[in-house]
Amino acid sequence: MLDSVTGKELDILIETPGGLAEVTVELVNLLRPRFDHVAFIVPHMAMSAGTILAMSGDEILMDHRSSLGAIDPQFQSPDGRIQPAQAILAGIDAIKDDVAKNGGNLNPVYMPILRNVDPGKLQSAINASDLSKELVTNWLTTYKFRTWTKHKDGTTVTEDERRTRAGEIAGVLCDHQKWLSHGRPIKIADLEAMRLRINDYGKTPDLQGLIWKLWVNLSHSMSSSNIYKFFESESVEFFNIALPQPKGMPPPTLQPPGKTIIELSCTKCNAAQKVQANLGARQPLEKGTIAFPKDCMLQCQSCGNTTDLTGLKMQLEAQARQPLLLG
């Protein structure tokens, strides 16, 4: 996709609930050597790792509906709950302070808590927080702040001043005690209070309308189908789909030779439909089933949601080693 983009400037419309900070490193390593100027457009949200990625841009474009998010890492506790890494660290520090105040004696009430603390995971929490701050600091200094050359009074901005400002912003974004929730939206006013300049495209109504229309169309397309990840440029588009899983295990096997019947659940309303797939030769349609659709797009008879069965077709053909006859 990147190879198909012409020119040295790139605008990226981003929508993400987050992910791994390590993945943003790979993305930035792909983008920044290829493009001289990168702008991130956030119509709705770019949370967590999405915020880290946005900090690698020369510009960040938002309006009143847009949100970035805290970059403090999350960890899964032994009981399966997702917890902020910094909350774990803060809890340990509180216990240390209490022990120090009590002459080195540990209150027995803390014992069940400490038994569940994995020293390796504790160090991983520290490392993950440091990584998030390091990435934001380095990328802001290298990219967004490289054009910040003069103070308002006309004096020259030094490299140390750029890095110091970037480090301060990274520290605030990674401060769980400030945001209290990893999912709390961080708006333009919050970012400007950190002294991070944001381009508010809400001041250009025509542009704002076009960006919002594009986001709404993309959002509707994904919510009414089984697409869960979508990438598009001026000349290329591709997407990942969630393949509906046939009910029961093991995977479907041929009943009579040349025919298999799969019960699929709608990805939206969970209604069940039985689909007959003819492999290698056409077969009479079983009662209560529908034929595998010609275009591989199955429409739910209950809610009208459309499910792409292309992946299932490939799976069945690979298992049976026969072509699936459509329609």
mmCIF file of C-alpha atoms in Angstrom:
data_model
loop_
_atom_site.group_PDB
_atom_site.id
_atom_site.type_symbol
_atom_site.label_atom_id
_atom_site.label_comp_id
_atom_site.label_asym_id
_atom_site.label_seq_id
_atom_site.Cartn_x
_atom_site.Cartn_y
_atom_site.Cartn_z
ATOM 1 C CA MET A 1 0.000 0.000 0.000
ATOM 2 C CA LEU A 2 2.739 2.469 0.915
ATOM 3 C CA ASP A 3 4.511 1.747 -2.360
ATOM 4 C CA SER A 4 1.365 2.830 -4.216
ATOM 5 C CA VAL A 5 1.346 6.276 -2.562
ATOM 6 C CA THR A 6 2.986 8.983 -4.646
ATOM 7 C CA GLY A 7 4.856 11.959 -3.240
ATOM 8 C CA LYS A 8 6.677 12.532 0.036
ATOM 9 C CA GLU A 9 3.735 13.746 2.132
ATOM 10 C CA LEU A 10 1.139 11.487 3.770
ATOM 11 C CA ASP A 11 -2.130 12.124 5.614
ATOM 12 C CA ILE A 12 -3.325 9.215 7.779
ATOM 13 C CA LEU A 13 -6.882 9.040 9.099
ATOM 14 C CA ILE A 14 -6.584 6.879 12.186
ATOM 15 C CA GLU A 15 -9.248 5.178 14.322
ATOM 16 C CA THR A 16 -8.065 2.720 16.964
ATOM 17 C CA PRO A 17 -8.803 1.733 20.579
ATOM 18 C CA GLY A 18 -5.101 1.008 21.022
ATOM 19 C CA GLY A 19 -2.740 -1.938 21.006
ATOM 20 C CA LEU A 20 0.932 -2.645 21.595
ATOM 21 C CA ALA A 21 3.509 0.127 21.741
ATOM 22 C CA GLU A 22 5.971 -2.211 20.022
ATOM 23 C CA VAL A 23 3.743 -2.295 16.934
ATOM 24 C CA THR A 24 3.909 1.485 16.625
ATOM 25 C CA VAL A 25 7.690 1.190 16.330
ATOM 26 C CA GLU A 26 7.296 -1.025 13.262
ATOM 27 C CA LEU A 27 4.771 1.378 11.733
ATOM 28 C CA VAL A 28 6.931 4.437 12.312
ATOM 29 C CA ASN A 29 9.938 2.618 10.871
ATOM 30 C CA LEU A 30 7.866 2.016 7.729
ATOM 31 C CA LEU A 31 6.458 5.538 7.476
ATOM 32 C CA ARG A 32 9.127 8.017 8.446
ATOM 33 C CA PRO A 33 11.975 6.950 6.120
ATOM 34 C CA ARG A 34 9.488 6.976 3.223
ATOM 35 C CA PHE A 35 7.706 10.311 3.857
ATOM 36 C CA ASP A 36 9.078 13.744 4.708
ATOM 37 C CA HIS A 37 5.808 14.972 6.211
ATOM 38 C CA VAL A 38 3.190 12.841 7.971
ATOM 39 C CA ALA A 39 -0.082 14.169 9.402
ATOM 40 C CA PHE A 40 -2.438 12.129 11.588
ATOM 41 C CA ILE A 41 -6.154 12.941 11.328
ATOM 42 C CA VAL A 42 -8.235 11.797 14.319
ATOM 43 C CA PRO A 43 -11.985 12.176 13.626
ATOM 44 C CA HIS A 44 -13.046 10.097 16.631
ATOM 45 C CA MET A 45 -10.364 8.347 18.692
ATOM 46 C CA ALA A 46 -6.759 7.177 18.633
ATOM 47 C CA MET A 47 -6.274 5.758 22.104
ATOM 48 C CA SER A 48 -3.255 4.308 23.913
ATOM 49 C CA ALA A 49 -0.826 3.014 21.255
ATOM 50 C CA GLY A 50 -2.769 5.093 18.714
ATOM 51 C CA THR A 51 -1.770 8.184 20.684
ATOM 52 C CA ILE A 52 1.861 7.066 20.721
ATOM 53 C CA LEU A 53 1.719 6.635 16.941
ATOM 54 C CA ALA A 54 0.161 10.083 16.452
ATOM 55 C CA MET A 55 3.119 11.628 18.281
ATOM 56 C CA SER A 56 5.361 10.518 15.394
ATOM 57 C CA GLY A 57 3.565 12.902 13.033
ATOM 58 C CA ASP A 58 4.534 16.379 11.937
ATOM 59 C CA GLU A 59 0.911 17.393 12.520
ATOM 60 C CA ILE A 60 -2.022 16.086 14.553
ATOM 61 C CA LEU A 61 -5.467 17.151 13.301
ATOM 62 C CA MET A 62 -8.498 16.947 15.612
ATOM 63 C CA ASP A 63 -11.801 18.674 16.337
ATOM 64 C CA HIS A 64 -14.181 18.749 19.306
ATOM 65 C CA ARG A 65 -15.261 15.130 18.678
ATOM 66 C CA SER A 66 -11.704 13.781 18.611
ATOM 67 C CA SER A 67 -9.927 12.058 21.480
ATOM 68 C CA LEU A 68 -6.476 10.767 22.225
ATOM 69 C CA GLY A 69 -5.804 8.604 25.268
ATOM 70 C CA ALA A 70 -3.390 7.895 28.080
ATOM 71 C CA ILE A 71 -0.306 5.879 27.149
ATOM 72 C CA ASP A 72 0.259 4.117 30.475
ATOM 73 C CA PRO A 73 0.565 0.370 29.745
ATOM 74 C CA GLN A 74 -2.020 -2.208 30.814
ATOM 75 C CA PHE A 75 -1.427 -5.675 32.270
ATOM 76 C CA GLN A 76 -3.620 -8.697 32.874
ATOM 77 C CA SER A 77 -3.849 -9.652 36.546
ATOM 78 C CA PRO A 78 -3.957 -13.307 37.719
ATOM 79 C CA ASP A 79 -7.766 -13.106 37.936
ATOM 80 C CA GLY A 80 -7.982 -12.007 34.292
ATOM 81 C CA ARG A 81 -8.708 -8.327 34.920
ATOM 82 C CA ILE A 82 -6.877 -5.662 32.930
ATOM 83 C CA GLN A 83 -5.063 -3.252 35.239
ATOM 84 C CA PRO A 84 -2.922 -0.173 34.607
ATOM 85 C CA ALA A 85 0.759 -0.947 35.123
ATOM 86 C CA GLN A 86 1.227 2.312 37.019
ATOM 87 C CA ALA A 87 -1.584 1.417 39.430
ATOM 88 C CA ILE A 88 0.354 -1.751 40.297
ATOM 89 C CA LEU A 89 3.525 0.265 40.812
ATOM 90 C CA ALA A 90 1.696 2.888 42.896
ATOM 91 C CA GLY A 91 0.258 0.154 45.103
ATOM 92 C CA ILE A 92 3.701 -1.337 45.707
ATOM 93 C CA ASP A 93 5.106 2.111 46.521
ATOM 94 C CA ALA A 94 2.276 2.706 49.009
ATOM 95 C CA ILE A 95 3.106 -0.572 50.757
ATOM 96 C CA LYS A 96 6.812 0.373 50.853
ATOM 97 C CA ASP A 97 5.950 3.741 52.429
ATOM 98 C CA ASP A 98 3.745 2.074 55.041
ATOM 99 C CA VAL A 99 6.489 -0.415 55.928
ATOM 100 C CA ALA A 100 9.005 2.432 56.290
ATOM 101 C CA LYS A 101 6.640 4.346 58.608
ATOM 102 C CA ASN A 102 6.199 1.241 60.778
ATOM 103 C CA GLY A 103 9.870 0.590 61.401
ATOM 104 C CA GLY A 104 10.250 -2.012 58.679
ATOM 105 C CA ASN A 105 7.287 -4.111 59.839
ATOM 106 C CA LEU A 106 4.907 -5.368 57.155
ATOM 107 C CA ASN A 107 1.204 -5.136 57.929
ATOM 108 C CA PRO A 108 -0.204 -8.687 57.485
ATOM 109 C CA VAL A 109 -3.109 -7.244 55.502
ATOM 110 C CA TYR A 110 -0.694 -6.729 52.594
ATOM 111 C CA MET A 111 0.398 -10.371 52.425
ATOM 112 C CA PRO A 112 -2.401 -11.580 50.071
ATOM 113 C CA ILE A 113 -1.655 -8.659 47.752
ATOM 114 C CA LEU A 114 2.090 -9.300 47.638
ATOM 115 C CA ARG A 115 1.599 -13.019 47.013
ATOM 116 C CA ASN A 116 -0.039 -12.113 43.715
ATOM 117 C CA VAL A 117 2.772 -9.799 42.644
ATOM 118 C CA ASP A 118 5.037 -11.354 40.033
ATOM 119 C CA PRO A 119 8.480 -9.671 40.246
ATOM 120 C CA GLY A 120 9.002 -10.270 36.542
ATOM 121 C CA LYS A 121 5.669 -8.671 35.703
ATOM 122 C CA LEU A 122 6.488 -5.794 38.035
ATOM 123 C CA GLN A 123 9.703 -5.096 36.139
ATOM 124 C CA SER A 124 7.813 -5.481 32.859
ATOM 125 C CA ALA A 125 5.395 -2.795 34.066
ATOM 126 C CA ILE A 126 8.298 -0.445 34.737
ATOM 127 C CA ASN A 127 9.863 -1.209 31.364
ATOM 128 C CA ALA A 128 6.570 -0.743 29.496
ATOM 129 C CA SER A 129 5.995 2.670 31.079
ATOM 130 C CA ASP A 130 9.543 3.705 30.238
ATOM 131 C CA LEU A 131 9.109 2.519 26.635
ATOM 132 C CA SER A 132 5.913 4.532 26.124
ATOM 133 C CA LYS A 133 7.545 7.698 27.432
ATOM 134 C CA GLU A 134 10.745 7.104 25.480
ATOM 135 C CA LEU A 135 8.910 6.655 22.173
ATOM 136 C CA VAL A 136 6.792 9.783 22.611
ATOM 137 C CA THR A 137 9.788 11.846 23.733
ATOM 138 C CA ASN A 138 11.969 10.748 20.826
ATOM 139 C CA TRP A 139 9.285 11.099 18.156
ATOM 140 C CA LEU A 140 8.040 14.502 19.280
ATOM 141 C CA THR A 141 11.620 15.769 19.405
ATOM 142 C CA THR A 142 12.530 14.311 16.013
ATOM 143 C CA TYR A 143 9.398 15.097 14.015
ATOM 144 C CA LYS A 144 6.712 17.391 15.418
ATOM 145 C CA PHE A 145 9.106 19.751 17.192
ATOM 146 C CA ARG A 146 11.697 19.970 14.431
ATOM 147 C CA THR A 147 9.975 23.082 13.026
ATOM 148 C CA TRP A 148 9.788 24.676 16.488
ATOM 149 C CA THR A 149 12.805 26.935 16.080
ATOM 150 C CA LYS A 150 11.816 30.224 17.748
ATOM 151 C CA HIS A 151 10.229 31.188 21.050
ATOM 152 C CA LYS A 152 7.544 33.871 21.081
ATOM 153 C CA ASP A 153 10.178 36.374 22.197
ATOM 154 C CA GLY A 154 12.287 35.563 19.126
ATOM 155 C CA THR A 155 15.006 33.594 20.917
ATOM 156 C CA THR A 156 16.209 30.335 19.391
ATOM 157 C CA VAL A 157 14.772 27.040 20.617
ATOM 158 C CA THR A 158 17.557 24.619 21.514
ATOM 159 C CA GLU A 159 17.572 20.854 21.027
ATOM 160 C CA ASP A 160 17.566 20.423 24.817
ATOM 161 C CA GLU A 161 14.434 22.578 25.066
ATOM 162 C CA ARG A 162 12.679 20.470 22.439
ATOM 163 C CA ARG A 163 13.556 17.257 24.242
ATOM 164 C CA THR A 164 12.591 18.678 27.635
ATOM 165 C CA ARG A 165 9.175 19.777 26.337
ATOM 166 C CA ALA A 166 8.658 16.392 24.655
ATOM 167 C CA GLY A 167 9.601 14.577 27.862
ATOM 168 C CA GLU A 168 7.147 16.666 29.886
ATOM 169 C CA ILE A 169 4.313 15.834 27.469
ATOM 170 C CA ALA A 170 5.222 12.139 27.513
ATOM 171 C CA GLY A 171 5.221 12.172 31.305
ATOM 172 C CA VAL A 172 1.748 13.712 31.482
ATOM 173 C CA LEU A 173 0.309 11.303 28.898
ATOM 174 C CA CYS A 174 1.765 8.369 30.845
ATOM 175 C CA ASP A 175 0.591 9.592 34.274
ATOM 176 C CA HIS A 176 -2.172 7.253 35.447
ATOM 177 C CA GLN A 177 -2.628 9.291 38.626
ATOM 178 C CA LYS A 178 -3.632 12.286 36.501
ATOM 179 C CA TRP A 179 -6.089 10.547 34.161
ATOM 180 C CA LEU A 180 -7.251 7.855 36.656
ATOM 181 C CA SER A 181 -8.596 5.732 33.797
ATOM 182 C CA HIS A 182 -6.765 4.348 30.765
ATOM 183 C CA GLY A 183 -9.865 4.920 28.642
ATOM 184 C CA ARG A 184 -10.440 8.551 29.625
ATOM 185 C CA PRO A 185 -10.630 10.747 26.492
ATOM 186 C CA ILE A 186 -7.964 13.427 26.167
ATOM 187 C CA LYS A 187 -9.294 16.382 24.192
ATOM 188 C CA ILE A 188 -7.708 19.303 22.357
ATOM 189 C CA ALA A 189 -7.844 21.540 25.444
ATOM 190 C CA ASP A 190 -6.033 18.902 27.526
ATOM 191 C CA LEU A 191 -3.297 18.562 24.917
ATOM 192 C CA GLU A 192 -2.865 22.307 24.534
ATOM 193 C CA ALA A 193 -2.579 22.578 28.322
ATOM 194 C CA MET A 194 0.479 20.310 27.965
ATOM 195 C CA ARG A 195 1.789 22.843 25.403
ATOM 196 C CA LEU A 196 1.284 20.429 22.513
ATOM 197 C CA ARG A 197 0.033 22.225 19.412
ATOM 198 C CA ILE A 198 -2.971 20.584 17.713
ATOM 199 C CA ASN A 199 -4.440 21.618 14.351
ATOM 200 C CA ASP A 200 -8.162 22.094 15.017
ATOM 201 C CA TYR A 201 -9.811 21.379 11.670
ATOM 202 C CA GLY A 202 -13.143 22.325 13.243
ATOM 203 C CA LYS A 203 -12.157 25.888 12.386
ATOM 204 C CA THR A 204 -12.512 24.911 8.699
ATOM 205 C CA PRO A 205 -16.160 23.753 8.434
ATOM 206 C CA ASP A 206 -15.907 22.377 4.887
ATOM 207 C CA LEU A 207 -12.932 20.197 5.766
ATOM 208 C CA GLN A 208 -14.570 19.175 9.031
ATOM 209 C CA GLY A 209 -17.689 18.025 7.193
ATOM 210 C CA LEU A 210 -15.714 15.962 4.680
ATOM 211 C CA ILE A 211 -13.628 14.241 7.357
ATOM 212 C CA TRP A 212 -16.675 13.438 9.485
ATOM 213 C CA LYS A 213 -18.596 12.100 6.485
ATOM 214 C CA LEU A 214 -15.707 9.793 5.610
ATOM 215 C CA TRP A 215 -15.440 8.540 9.186
ATOM 216 C CA VAL A 216 -19.196 7.903 9.456
ATOM 217 C CA ASN A 217 -19.213 5.937 6.191
ATOM 218 C CA LEU A 218 -16.251 3.824 7.266
ATOM 219 C CA SER A 219 -17.703 3.253 10.720
ATOM 220 C CA HIS A 220 -21.068 2.200 9.300
ATOM 221 C CA SER A 221 -19.423 -0.173 6.827
ATOM 222 C CA MET A 222 -17.502 -1.899 9.592
ATOM 223 C CA SER A 223 -20.365 -2.066 12.099
ATOM 224 C CA SER A 224 -22.742 -3.623 9.543
ATOM 225 C CA SER A 225 -20.292 -6.280 8.352
ATOM 226 C CA ASN A 226 -17.693 -8.640 9.782
ATOM 227 C CA ILE A 227 -14.795 -6.347 8.792
ATOM 228 C CA TYR A 228 -12.727 -5.531 11.877
ATOM 229 C CA LYS A 229 -9.667 -3.873 10.322
ATOM 230 C CA PHE A 230 -9.644 -1.659 7.239
ATOM 231 C CA PHE A 231 -6.838 0.019 5.274
ATOM 232 C CA GLU A 232 -7.359 2.243 2.248
ATOM 233 C CA SER A 233 -5.307 4.597 0.094
ATOM 234 C CA GLU A 234 -6.093 6.489 -3.102
ATOM 235 C CA SER A 235 -5.447 3.350 -5.168
ATOM 236 C CA VAL A 236 -5.422 0.342 -2.811
ATOM 237 C CA GLU A 237 -7.730 -1.041 -0.171
ATOM 238 C CA PHE A 238 -7.670 -4.178 1.915
ATOM 239 C CA PHE A 239 -9.355 -5.367 5.080
ATOM 240 C CA ASN A 240 -9.423 -8.164 7.633
ATOM 241 C CA ILE A 241 -12.645 -10.027 8.314
ATOM 242 C CA ALA A 242 -13.841 -12.028 11.296
ATOM 243 C CA LEU A 243 -14.759 -15.452 9.943
ATOM 244 C CA PRO A 244 -17.945 -16.784 11.573
ATOM 245 C CA GLN A 245 -17.157 -20.043 13.295
ATOM 246 C CA PRO A 246 -19.304 -23.084 12.529
ATOM 247 C CA LYS A 247 -21.109 -24.285 15.655
ATOM 248 C CA GLY A 248 -19.546 -27.266 17.368
ATOM 249 C CA MET A 249 -16.258 -29.020 16.950
ATOM 250 C CA PRO A 250 -14.537 -30.552 15.070
ATOM 251 C CA PRO A 251 -14.657 -28.463 11.854
ATOM 252 C CA PRO A 252 -17.315 -29.418 9.298
ATOM 253 C CA THR A 253 -16.708 -32.646 7.392
ATOM 254 C CA LEU A 254 -18.344 -33.943 4.253
ATOM 255 C CA GLN A 255 -21.659 -35.678 4.949
ATOM 256 C CA PRO A 256 -22.512 -37.437 1.701
ATOM 257 C CA PRO A 257 -19.549 -37.117 -0.710
ATOM 258 C CA GLY A 258 -19.484 -33.727 -2.452
ATOM 259 C CA LYS A 259 -21.656 -31.873 0.052
ATOM 260 C CA THR A 260 -21.239 -30.277 3.457
ATOM 261 C CA ILE A 261 -23.698 -28.298 5.574
ATOM 262 C CA ILE A 262 -22.406 -25.615 7.905
ATOM 263 C CA GLU A 263 -24.426 -23.864 10.605
ATOM 264 C CA LEU A 264 -23.286 -20.254 10.860
ATOM 265 C CA SER A 265 -24.165 -17.638 13.454
ATOM 266 C CA CYS A 266 -24.705 -14.039 12.360
ATOM 267 C CA THR A 267 -21.867 -11.847 13.626
ATOM 268 C CA LYS A 268 -24.391 -9.134 14.542
ATOM 269 C CA CYS A 269 -27.582 -10.775 15.894
ATOM 270 C CA ASN A 270 -26.289 -14.338 16.428
ATOM 271 C CA ALA A 271 -29.153 -15.870 14.416
ATOM 272 C CA ALA A 272 -28.266 -19.300 12.979
ATOM 273 C CA GLN A 273 -28.432 -20.218 9.297
ATOM 274 C CA LYS A 274 -27.576 -23.512 7.603
ATOM 275 C CA VAL A 275 -25.522 -23.141 4.437
ATOM 276 C CA GLN A 276 -24.968 -25.985 1.978
ATOM 277 C CA ALA A 277 -21.627 -26.059 0.189
ATOM 278 C CA ASN A 278 -21.316 -28.289 -2.891
ATOM 279 C CA LEU A 279 -17.755 -29.453 -3.401
ATOM 280 C CA GLY A 280 -16.679 -30.880 -6.717
ATOM 281 C CA ALA A 281 -20.213 -31.558 -7.993
ATOM 282 C CA ARG A 282 -23.645 -29.974 -7.671
ATOM 283 C CA GLN A 283 -25.988 -31.627 -5.182
ATOM 284 C CA PRO A 284 -29.722 -31.274 -4.404
ATOM 285 C CA LEU A 285 -30.356 -28.572 -1.806
ATOM 286 C CA GLU A 286 -31.160 -30.066 1.603
ATOM 287 C CA LYS A 287 -34.392 -28.941 3.273
ATOM 288 C CA GLY A 288 -33.851 -26.047 5.680
ATOM 289 C CA THR A 289 -30.578 -24.957 4.086
ATOM 290 C CA ILE A 290 -29.574 -22.203 1.703
ATOM 291 C CA ALA A 291 -27.016 -22.501 -1.078
ATOM 292 C CA PHE A 292 -23.546 -21.097 -0.528
ATOM 293 C CA PRO A 293 -23.948 -17.594 -2.052
ATOM 294 C CA LYS A 294 -22.477 -16.918 -5.495
ATOM 295 C CA ASP A 295 -20.635 -13.795 -4.364
ATOM 296 C CA CYS A 296 -19.621 -15.353 -1.019
ATOM 297 C CA MET A 297 -21.684 -12.676 0.776
ATOM 298 C CA LEU A 298 -24.223 -14.232 3.152
ATOM 299 C CA GLN A 299 -27.137 -12.003 4.179
ATOM 300 C CA CYS A 300 -28.713 -12.733 7.556
ATOM 301 C CA GLN A 301 -32.409 -13.530 7.154
ATOM 302 C CA SER A 302 -33.141 -11.995 10.559
ATOM 303 C CA CYS A 303 -31.302 -8.657 10.618
ATOM 304 C CA GLY A 304 -29.972 -8.237 7.076
ATOM 305 C CA ASN A 305 -26.337 -8.090 8.181
ATOM 306 C CA THR A 306 -23.907 -9.216 5.467
ATOM 307 C CA THR A 307 -21.102 -11.681 6.218
ATOM 308 C CA ASP A 308 -18.203 -12.339 3.868
ATOM 309 C CA LEU A 309 -17.677 -16.112 3.496
ATOM 310 C CA THR A 310 -14.606 -15.892 1.268
ATOM 311 C CA GLY A 311 -12.355 -17.206 4.020
ATOM 312 C CA LEU A 312 -14.739 -20.075 4.776
ATOM 313 C CA LYS A 313 -14.826 -21.001 1.076
ATOM 314 C CA MET A 314 -11.037 -21.217 0.996
ATOM 315 C CA GLN A 315 -11.030 -23.301 4.182
ATOM 316 C CA LEU A 316 -13.584 -25.790 2.837
ATOM 317 C CA GLU A 317 -11.795 -26.147 -0.484
ATOM 318 C CA ALA A 318 -8.496 -26.766 1.295
ATOM 319 C CA GLN A 319 -10.054 -29.438 3.527
ATOM 320 C CA ALA A 320 -11.923 -31.208 0.730
ATOM 321 C CA ARG A 321 -9.313 -30.590 -1.967
ATOM 322 C CA GLN A 322 -12.171 -29.857 -4.338
ATOM 323 C CA PRO A 323 -13.571 -26.611 -5.772
ATOM 324 C CA LEU A 324 -16.656 -25.195 -4.089
ATOM 325 C CA LEU A 325 -19.456 -24.643 -6.628
ATOM 326 C CA LEU A 326 -21.215 -21.367 -5.865
ATOM 327 C CA GLY A 327 -24.945 -20.719 -6.110
#
